[in-house]
Short mmCIF file of C-alpha atoms and ligand atoms in Angstrom, two decimals:
data_model
loop_
_atom_site.label_atom_id
_atom_site.label_comp_id
_atom_site.label_asym_id
_atom_site.label_seq_id
_atom_site.Cartn_x
_atom_site.Cartn_y
_atom_site.Cartn_z
CA MET A 195 118.28 -87.25 -63.47
CA THR A 196 114.87 -86.38 -62.69
CA ASP A 197 112.29 -86.77 -65.40
CA PHE A 198 109.80 -84.09 -65.98
CA ASP A 199 107.45 -82.55 -68.98
CA ALA A 200 108.23 -78.75 -68.19
CA VAL A 201 110.05 -76.51 -65.80
CA TRP A 202 109.36 -73.06 -64.82
CA ILE A 203 112.64 -71.36 -63.51
CA ASN A 204 113.16 -68.13 -62.12
CA ALA A 205 109.95 -67.56 -60.43
CA ARG A 206 108.31 -65.98 -57.36
CA ILE A 207 105.39 -68.65 -56.50
CA ALA A 208 102.74 -67.83 -54.23
CA THR A 209 101.83 -71.59 -53.09
CA MET A 210 98.93 -70.10 -51.27
CA GLN A 211 99.92 -73.31 -48.61
CA ALA A 212 98.91 -72.56 -44.89
CA ASP A 213 101.42 -71.77 -42.10
CA GLN A 214 103.83 -70.56 -44.30
CA ALA A 215 105.34 -66.92 -45.18
CA PRO A 216 102.63 -64.90 -46.52
CA TYR A 217 101.07 -66.04 -49.80
CA GLY A 218 102.85 -69.16 -49.20
CA ALA A 219 105.68 -67.30 -50.99
CA ILE A 220 108.78 -68.33 -52.29
CA GLU A 221 111.07 -66.13 -54.07
CA GLN A 222 113.91 -67.27 -56.61
CA GLY A 223 111.71 -70.70 -57.36
CA ALA A 224 111.17 -72.87 -59.72
CA LEU A 225 108.16 -75.57 -60.61
CA ALA A 226 108.59 -78.53 -62.74
CA THR A 227 105.46 -80.88 -63.99
CA LYS A 228 105.25 -84.03 -64.83
CA ASP A 229 101.68 -85.65 -66.10
CA GLY A 230 99.91 -82.97 -65.15
CA ARG A 231 100.74 -82.67 -62.32
CA ILE A 232 103.28 -80.45 -59.75
CA ALA A 233 106.37 -83.11 -59.45
CA TRP A 234 108.78 -80.57 -57.84
CA LEU A 235 108.70 -77.08 -56.31
CA GLY A 236 110.84 -75.04 -54.55
CA PRO A 237 114.09 -72.96 -54.07
CA GLN A 238 115.32 -72.93 -57.55
CA ALA A 239 119.27 -73.56 -55.89
CA GLU A 240 117.59 -77.26 -54.93
CA LEU A 241 115.98 -78.29 -58.36
CA PRO A 242 117.16 -81.43 -58.84
CA ALA A 243 118.90 -82.04 -62.37
CA PHE A 244 117.02 -83.02 -65.21
CA ASP A 245 117.35 -83.55 -68.78
CA ALA A 246 117.18 -80.31 -70.51
CA THR A 247 117.01 -81.64 -73.92
CA ARG A 248 113.50 -83.54 -73.53
CA THR A 249 112.13 -81.11 -70.91
CA GLN A 250 110.35 -77.87 -71.84
CA VAL A 251 112.07 -75.18 -70.21
CA HIS A 252 110.27 -71.74 -69.35
CA ASP A 253 112.26 -68.60 -67.96
CA VAL A 254 109.51 -66.38 -66.31
CA GLN A 255 112.19 -63.68 -65.19
CA GLY A 256 111.05 -63.31 -61.85
CA GLN A 257 107.02 -63.16 -62.50
CA TRP A 258 104.73 -64.20 -60.09
CA LEU A 259 103.17 -67.83 -60.25
CA LEU A 260 99.81 -68.15 -58.59
CA PRO A 261 97.61 -71.35 -58.59
CA GLY A 262 94.62 -71.15 -60.92
CA LEU A 263 91.89 -69.12 -59.89
CA ILE A 264 88.99 -70.36 -59.26
CA ASP A 265 85.32 -69.11 -59.41
CA CYS A 266 83.10 -71.35 -56.91
CA HIS A 267 79.98 -69.90 -57.50
CA THR A 268 78.33 -68.68 -61.00
CA HIS A 269 74.97 -69.22 -63.03
CA LEU A 270 77.08 -68.21 -65.96
CA VAL A 271 74.41 -70.46 -68.37
CA TYR A 272 71.46 -68.45 -69.09
CA GLY A 273 69.42 -66.63 -71.56
CA GLY A 274 68.59 -62.82 -72.11
CA SER A 275 69.37 -59.95 -70.03
CA ARG A 276 67.76 -57.82 -67.43
CA ALA A 277 69.36 -54.57 -68.00
CA ASN A 278 65.59 -53.28 -67.79
CA GLU A 279 65.42 -54.19 -64.15
CA PHE A 280 68.79 -52.31 -63.37
CA GLU A 281 67.11 -49.27 -65.01
CA MET A 282 64.00 -50.07 -62.86
CA ARG A 283 65.89 -50.38 -59.66
CA LEU A 284 67.68 -47.40 -60.24
CA GLN A 285 64.43 -45.30 -60.27
CA GLY A 286 63.73 -46.85 -57.23
CA ALA A 287 62.16 -50.05 -57.41
CA ASP A 288 63.85 -53.04 -54.95
CA TYR A 289 64.87 -56.49 -55.73
CA GLN A 290 62.09 -58.10 -54.08
CA ALA A 291 59.40 -56.08 -55.19
CA ILE A 292 60.53 -57.00 -58.92
CA ALA A 293 60.72 -60.58 -58.05
CA LYS A 294 57.43 -60.57 -56.91
CA ALA A 295 56.03 -58.92 -59.67
CA GLY A 296 57.15 -61.76 -61.62
CA GLY A 297 60.92 -60.06 -62.96
CA GLY A 298 63.72 -61.21 -61.38
CA ILE A 299 64.62 -64.75 -61.80
CA ARG A 300 61.46 -65.37 -63.67
CA SER A 301 62.45 -63.66 -66.41
CA THR A 302 65.44 -64.96 -66.89
CA VAL A 303 63.68 -68.34 -66.59
CA LYS A 304 61.29 -67.37 -69.68
CA ALA A 305 64.31 -66.65 -71.60
CA THR A 306 66.11 -69.41 -70.83
CA ARG A 307 63.02 -71.68 -71.73
CA GLU A 308 63.17 -69.93 -75.17
CA ALA A 309 66.87 -70.03 -76.14
CA SER A 310 68.09 -72.87 -77.89
CA ALA A 311 71.02 -74.92 -76.53
CA GLU A 312 73.25 -73.34 -78.97
CA GLU A 313 72.38 -69.80 -78.12
CA LEU A 314 72.97 -70.65 -74.68
CA LEU A 315 76.44 -72.25 -75.71
CA GLU A 316 77.35 -69.37 -77.41
CA LEU A 317 76.61 -66.86 -74.84
CA ALA A 318 78.21 -68.87 -72.17
CA LYS A 319 81.50 -69.10 -73.87
CA ALA A 320 82.20 -65.92 -74.08
CA ARG A 321 82.00 -65.73 -70.34
CA VAL A 322 84.02 -68.65 -69.80
CA ARG A 323 86.30 -67.55 -72.34
CA ALA A 324 86.53 -63.69 -70.35
CA LEU A 325 87.09 -65.72 -67.14
CA MET A 326 89.84 -67.81 -68.16
CA GLN A 327 91.51 -64.52 -69.74
CA GLN A 328 91.91 -63.59 -65.76
CA GLY A 329 93.69 -66.76 -64.80
CA VAL A 330 90.21 -68.82 -64.14
CA THR A 331 91.14 -72.69 -64.20
CA ARG A 332 88.14 -74.12 -62.24
CA LEU A 333 84.56 -72.72 -61.96
CA GLU A 334 81.37 -73.89 -60.94
CA ILE A 335 78.06 -73.35 -63.07
CA LYS A 336 74.29 -73.81 -61.55
CA SER A 337 71.10 -74.75 -63.21
CA GLY A 338 68.23 -72.92 -62.00
CA TYR A 339 66.94 -70.86 -64.70
CA GLY A 340 64.93 -73.61 -66.11
CA LEU A 341 63.09 -74.84 -63.30
CA ASP A 342 61.31 -77.73 -65.52
CA LEU A 343 63.11 -80.69 -66.42
CA ALA A 344 63.99 -80.11 -70.22
CA THR A 345 65.74 -77.12 -69.56
CA GLU A 346 67.24 -77.48 -66.45
CA ARG A 347 68.71 -80.50 -68.17
CA LYS A 348 69.62 -78.13 -71.30
CA MET A 349 71.55 -75.81 -68.93
CA LEU A 350 73.64 -78.64 -67.10
CA GLN A 351 74.44 -79.99 -70.72
CA VAL A 352 75.69 -76.70 -72.01
CA ALA A 353 77.81 -76.59 -68.99
CA ARG A 354 79.37 -80.16 -69.37
CA GLN A 355 79.64 -79.06 -73.26
CA LEU A 356 81.74 -76.28 -72.14
CA SER A 357 84.16 -78.27 -70.15
CA GLU A 358 84.40 -80.14 -73.04
CA LEU A 359 85.14 -77.14 -75.17
CA TYR A 360 87.77 -75.66 -72.88
CA PRO A 361 90.54 -77.30 -70.77
CA VAL A 362 88.97 -75.14 -67.68
CA HIS A 363 87.41 -77.66 -65.34
CA ILE A 364 84.07 -77.21 -64.55
CA HIS A 365 81.53 -78.24 -61.55
CA THR A 366 77.92 -78.56 -62.36
CA THR A 367 75.22 -77.93 -59.70
CA PHE A 368 71.49 -78.54 -59.42
CA LEU A 369 69.56 -75.31 -58.41
CA GLY A 370 66.20 -76.33 -59.41
CA ALA A 371 65.20 -75.20 -56.15
CA HIS A 372 65.88 -71.40 -57.30
CA ALA A 373 62.43 -70.02 -57.47
CA LEU A 374 59.13 -71.11 -57.59
CA PRO A 375 58.05 -72.10 -61.73
CA PRO A 376 54.89 -70.23 -63.10
CA GLU A 377 53.67 -74.04 -63.37
CA PHE A 378 53.48 -74.50 -59.83
CA ASP A 379 51.79 -72.43 -57.19
CA ASP A 380 52.71 -74.76 -54.21
CA ALA A 381 56.36 -74.45 -52.94
CA ASP A 382 56.02 -78.14 -51.12
CA ALA A 383 54.96 -79.51 -54.44
CA TYR A 384 57.46 -78.29 -56.31
CA ILE A 385 59.90 -79.66 -54.05
CA ASP A 386 58.31 -83.08 -54.02
CA TYR A 387 58.64 -82.97 -57.72
CA LEU A 388 62.22 -82.08 -57.46
CA CYS A 389 63.18 -84.85 -55.02
CA GLN A 390 60.94 -87.44 -56.56
CA THR A 391 61.51 -86.80 -60.29
CA MET A 392 63.71 -84.22 -61.51
CA LEU A 393 67.08 -84.75 -59.23
CA PRO A 394 66.96 -88.50 -59.75
CA THR A 395 66.52 -87.75 -63.56
CA LEU A 396 69.41 -85.56 -63.77
CA HIS A 397 71.74 -87.26 -61.65
CA GLN A 398 71.18 -90.51 -63.29
CA GLU A 399 72.26 -88.82 -66.40
CA GLY A 400 75.53 -87.59 -64.53
CA LEU A 401 74.62 -84.16 -64.94
CA VAL A 402 74.89 -83.26 -61.52
CA ASP A 403 77.88 -82.72 -58.96
CA ALA A 404 76.25 -81.02 -56.40
CA VAL A 405 73.10 -79.65 -55.07
CA ASP A 406 71.99 -76.00 -53.99
CA VAL A 407 69.22 -74.22 -52.90
CA PHE A 408 68.13 -70.55 -52.71
CA CYS A 409 66.87 -70.70 -48.72
CA GLU A 410 65.14 -67.33 -48.62
CA GLY A 411 62.03 -65.81 -47.99
CA ILE A 412 61.54 -65.19 -51.79
CA GLY A 413 63.07 -68.66 -52.50
CA PHE A 414 62.58 -71.91 -50.28
CA SER A 415 61.98 -72.23 -46.58
CA VAL A 416 64.45 -74.20 -44.05
CA ALA A 417 62.31 -77.21 -43.83
CA GLN A 418 61.86 -77.35 -47.81
CA SER A 419 65.46 -76.81 -48.16
CA LYS A 420 65.82 -79.83 -45.76
CA ARG A 421 63.59 -82.14 -47.91
CA LEU A 422 65.71 -81.49 -50.54
CA PHE A 423 68.99 -82.26 -48.85
CA GLN A 424 67.72 -85.19 -47.61
CA CYS A 425 67.28 -86.29 -51.03
CA ALA A 426 70.45 -85.01 -52.53
CA GLN A 427 72.05 -87.18 -49.58
CA GLN A 428 70.41 -90.16 -50.75
CA LEU A 429 71.69 -89.82 -53.86
CA GLY A 430 74.93 -89.15 -52.70
CA LEU A 431 75.45 -85.63 -53.70
CA PRO A 432 77.10 -82.74 -51.66
CA VAL A 433 74.98 -79.80 -50.98
CA LYS A 434 75.17 -75.90 -50.53
CA ALA A 435 72.74 -73.07 -50.25
CA HIS A 436 72.13 -69.77 -51.04
CA ALA A 437 71.61 -68.61 -47.77
CA GLU A 438 71.21 -65.39 -45.08
CA GLN A 439 71.55 -63.06 -48.18
CA LEU A 440 68.54 -61.01 -47.13
CA SER A 441 67.50 -62.42 -43.99
CA ASN A 442 68.85 -64.93 -41.34
CA LEU A 443 66.60 -67.63 -41.96
CA GLY A 444 69.18 -70.69 -40.75
CA GLY A 445 70.03 -71.88 -44.26
CA SER A 446 73.65 -72.14 -43.48
CA ALA A 447 73.08 -73.96 -40.41
CA LEU A 448 71.02 -76.79 -42.30
CA VAL A 449 73.92 -76.84 -44.67
CA ALA A 450 76.15 -77.19 -42.07
CA GLU A 451 73.61 -80.17 -40.43
CA PHE A 452 74.28 -81.86 -43.77
CA ALA A 453 78.31 -81.48 -43.64
CA GLY A 454 77.87 -79.39 -46.93
CA LEU A 455 79.94 -78.03 -49.38
CA SER A 456 79.35 -74.05 -48.56
CA ALA A 457 76.94 -71.82 -47.39
CA ASP A 458 77.04 -68.57 -49.90
CA HIS A 459 76.27 -64.77 -49.26
CA ILE A 460 75.62 -64.98 -45.60
CA GLU A 461 75.30 -61.14 -45.24
CA PHE A 462 72.75 -61.77 -42.39
CA LEU A 463 74.54 -65.26 -40.79
CA ASP A 464 74.64 -65.01 -37.05
CA GLU A 465 77.36 -66.22 -34.50
CA ALA A 466 75.06 -69.77 -34.26
CA GLY A 467 75.32 -70.10 -37.95
CA VAL A 468 79.08 -69.52 -38.05
CA GLN A 469 79.78 -71.52 -35.08
CA ALA A 470 77.87 -74.42 -36.88
CA MET A 471 79.42 -73.81 -39.77
CA ALA A 472 82.92 -74.10 -38.17
CA LYS A 473 82.38 -77.58 -36.75
CA ALA A 474 80.72 -79.04 -39.88
CA GLY A 475 83.96 -77.70 -41.96
CA THR A 476 81.61 -75.66 -44.57
CA VAL A 477 83.06 -72.88 -46.25
CA ALA A 478 81.48 -69.07 -46.33
CA VAL A 479 81.50 -68.17 -49.62
CA LEU A 480 81.33 -64.26 -49.85
CA LEU A 481 79.72 -63.01 -52.54
CA PRO A 482 81.09 -59.12 -53.05
CA GLY A 483 79.36 -58.43 -56.82
CA ALA A 484 75.84 -59.17 -55.24
CA TYR A 485 76.43 -56.92 -52.14
CA TYR A 486 77.81 -53.84 -54.46
CA PHE A 487 75.04 -54.64 -57.41
CA LEU A 488 72.00 -55.07 -55.03
CA LYS A 489 73.35 -51.63 -52.96
CA GLU A 490 73.10 -53.95 -49.86
CA THR A 491 74.38 -52.64 -46.40
CA GLN A 492 74.27 -55.46 -43.93
CA LEU A 493 78.05 -56.92 -44.49
CA PRO A 494 78.75 -60.68 -43.52
CA PRO A 495 80.40 -61.34 -40.19
CA VAL A 496 84.28 -61.74 -41.38
CA GLU A 497 85.32 -60.96 -38.04
CA LEU A 498 83.23 -64.12 -36.35
CA LEU A 499 84.15 -66.14 -39.54
CA ARG A 500 87.66 -65.17 -38.81
CA GLN A 501 87.44 -65.84 -35.15
CA TYR A 502 86.00 -69.33 -35.72
CA GLN A 503 88.31 -70.29 -38.63
CA VAL A 504 85.68 -70.70 -41.18
CA PRO A 505 87.37 -70.76 -44.54
CA MET A 506 86.25 -67.63 -46.33
CA ALA A 507 86.02 -68.46 -50.55
CA VAL A 508 85.01 -65.38 -52.87
CA ALA A 509 83.23 -65.91 -56.12
CA THR A 510 81.77 -63.54 -59.02
CA ASP A 511 78.07 -65.11 -58.40
CA LEU A 512 77.80 -64.16 -62.37
CA ASN A 513 74.22 -63.72 -63.02
CA PRO A 514 72.22 -61.44 -64.68
CA GLY A 515 69.95 -60.35 -62.14
CA THR A 516 72.42 -59.39 -59.11
CA SER A 517 75.46 -60.19 -60.23
CA PRO A 518 76.48 -59.41 -64.03
CA LEU A 519 79.88 -58.88 -63.19
CA CYS A 520 82.14 -61.76 -65.32
CA ASN A 521 85.32 -60.53 -63.37
CA LEU A 522 86.89 -62.67 -60.70
CA PRO A 523 90.11 -60.22 -60.03
CA LEU A 524 87.42 -57.45 -59.57
CA MET A 525 85.77 -59.36 -56.75
CA LEU A 526 89.41 -59.65 -54.84
CA ASN A 527 89.09 -56.02 -55.12
CA MET A 528 85.48 -55.56 -53.74
CA ALA A 529 86.21 -58.31 -51.07
CA CYS A 530 88.97 -55.97 -49.56
CA THR A 531 87.18 -52.39 -49.99
CA PHE A 532 83.74 -54.03 -48.86
CA PHE A 533 84.11 -56.59 -46.72
CA ALA A 534 87.53 -55.58 -45.23
CA LEU A 535 89.32 -58.76 -46.63
CA THR A 536 93.52 -58.48 -46.73
CA PRO A 537 94.31 -59.19 -50.18
CA GLU A 538 95.60 -62.20 -48.95
CA GLU A 539 92.49 -63.66 -47.42
CA ALA A 540 90.90 -62.53 -51.07
CA LEU A 541 93.57 -64.42 -52.84
CA LEU A 542 93.14 -67.40 -50.51
CA GLY A 543 89.19 -67.27 -51.32
CA VAL A 544 89.73 -67.72 -55.12
CA THR A 545 92.25 -70.41 -54.60
CA ARG A 546 92.58 -72.65 -51.67
CA HIS A 547 89.27 -71.78 -50.21
CA ALA A 548 87.27 -71.99 -53.42
CA ALA A 549 88.81 -75.50 -53.87
CA ARG A 550 87.10 -76.70 -50.52
CA ALA A 551 83.97 -75.33 -51.42
CA LEU A 552 84.22 -77.10 -54.25
CA GLY A 553 85.02 -80.21 -52.36
CA VAL A 554 88.32 -80.60 -54.31
CA ALA A 555 91.61 -81.55 -52.54
CA ASP A 556 93.90 -81.61 -55.36
CA SER A 557 93.60 -77.98 -56.43
CA GLY A 558 93.94 -74.46 -54.95
CA THR A 559 97.47 -74.36 -53.69
CA LEU A 560 100.92 -75.33 -55.63
CA ALA A 561 102.28 -78.19 -53.99
CA VAL A 562 103.85 -81.35 -55.07
CA GLY A 563 101.26 -83.73 -56.36
CA GLN A 564 98.23 -81.00 -57.05
CA GLN A 565 97.12 -80.70 -60.57
CA ALA A 566 99.39 -78.23 -62.48
CA ASP A 567 96.86 -75.53 -62.73
CA PHE A 568 98.20 -72.30 -62.33
CA GLY A 569 98.85 -68.70 -64.03
CA CYS A 570 101.90 -66.56 -64.37
CA TYR A 571 101.59 -63.01 -63.86
CA ALA A 572 103.99 -59.68 -64.62
CA MET A 573 103.31 -57.77 -61.47
CA ALA A 574 105.35 -56.83 -58.09
CA GLN A 575 103.47 -58.65 -55.75
CA PRO A 576 100.72 -60.87 -55.30
CA ALA A 577 98.42 -58.08 -53.61
CA GLU A 578 98.57 -56.67 -57.06
CA LEU A 579 95.54 -58.75 -58.29
CA ALA A 580 93.53 -57.37 -55.91
CA TYR A 581 94.64 -53.97 -55.94
CA GLN A 582 94.35 -52.50 -59.50
CA GLN A 583 92.06 -53.74 -62.25
CA GLY A 584 91.61 -53.08 -65.98
CA VAL A 585 95.45 -54.39 -66.90
CA ASN A 586 95.61 -57.71 -67.08
CA PRO A 587 98.73 -59.13 -65.51
CA LEU A 588 98.19 -62.45 -66.72
CA THR A 589 100.78 -63.77 -69.32
CA GLN A 590 100.51 -67.93 -69.37
CA LEU A 591 98.09 -69.89 -68.07
CA VAL A 592 98.78 -73.50 -67.55
CA ILE A 593 95.85 -75.95 -66.94
CA ALA A 594 96.95 -79.83 -66.31
CA GLY A 595 100.47 -78.97 -66.99
CA ARG A 596 99.84 -77.47 -70.68
CA ALA A 597 99.83 -73.82 -72.23
CA VAL A 598 96.52 -72.78 -72.56
CA GLN A 599 96.06 -70.56 -75.82
CA LEU A 600 94.33 -67.53 -74.69
O1 LIG B 63 72.94 -65.60 -56.08
N1 LIG B 63 69.83 -65.28 -54.72
C1 LIG B 63 69.63 -66.13 -55.73
N2 LIG B 63 70.07 -66.23 -57.00
C2 LIG B 63 71.15 -65.26 -57.54
C3 LIG B 63 70.15 -64.27 -58.31
C4 LIG B 63 69.52 -64.67 -59.20
C5 LIG B 63 68.65 -63.53 -60.27
O2 LIG B 63 68.56 -62.42 -59.68
O3 LIG B 63 68.72 -63.94 -61.43
C6 LIG B 63 71.97 -64.69 -56.86
O4 LIG B 63 72.36 -63.76 -56.20
FE1 LIG B 64 74.16 -67.17 -56.78
#
């Protein structure tokens, strides 16, 4: 008899594995876990015999099992609110003008510096809980609202604390190169400081899993981003970028040059950039919430990404300025309505491809050996997740083989 910890039966399973039926679906399926991993999965008729007295059996009565959702791009640790800028934008001011006038990222920097770690943690806890209630089992959190050593450390420590408080897997990203802090008037000197002091220090403290940069006219140039990436590379850290969001500078090609994890936003990405990403295996992270909230009109080159088979991930970009939208299923809906992804592509974007954007191989699909992270959903088909919003079909969330209290 096979030794399982738990078995889910009478399930429909969206494995999200490549080259199978749509959604990698298995009808009348079963899934078994052992030691936090998927030990068996397939048609229920083939489920090996197991000792029912020592195994927890969950009869899900035809519900869908989906891989745990992954939000691979968030800024969810921050202080303050930018509702006032929202009002200003509605009266005609634009995002870049507000940033130049000292608002934007800098106003959140001020609020985040002033907040205690405890205050930041409380605010972030509510956001993490909301995402878990939607089925999220893994997420990324960026720094970047400190822009000084103490506050960047405070943000990353809060992110690490969250991963101790909740079963959700959390990846930290150092985004010190998010904006020029008020203490510096020379972006090159700030990059020097990041490379020589801030990044090595935080890395040594075990707080950094990856390095990000805002490569943009109102952020940092390609040359400056490159210097930061060289420093990350020397420390053995993977890189990614906010790139081609407001203009086409070539940040995505730079990420590809460093075999980076992902280029994110990419509304202005051109064919050469897509080709470079395809060659390097860099993931395209689409952020429809920011596109929507900034009322952008330039669409990301989805057709080219398909043509060159660049994996597309979808994320919330949860942040106070451009995407105050703590809702990953809503991003699926927006990725379909605004960017014309199919519901299946959108779901791949928050599962298999999002795992890849975080450099994780054993997550994001349901298969033997993968981490046992999945959600159980009362819905007729997986497309429902992208389709209907506001009614939560999630009935159970499992992380590392264990049912999570929501
Ligand atoms: O992902 N592009 C830069 N960073 C954020 C915006 C941050 C902010 O405005 O606070 C983004 O859109
Ligand atoms: Fe972002």
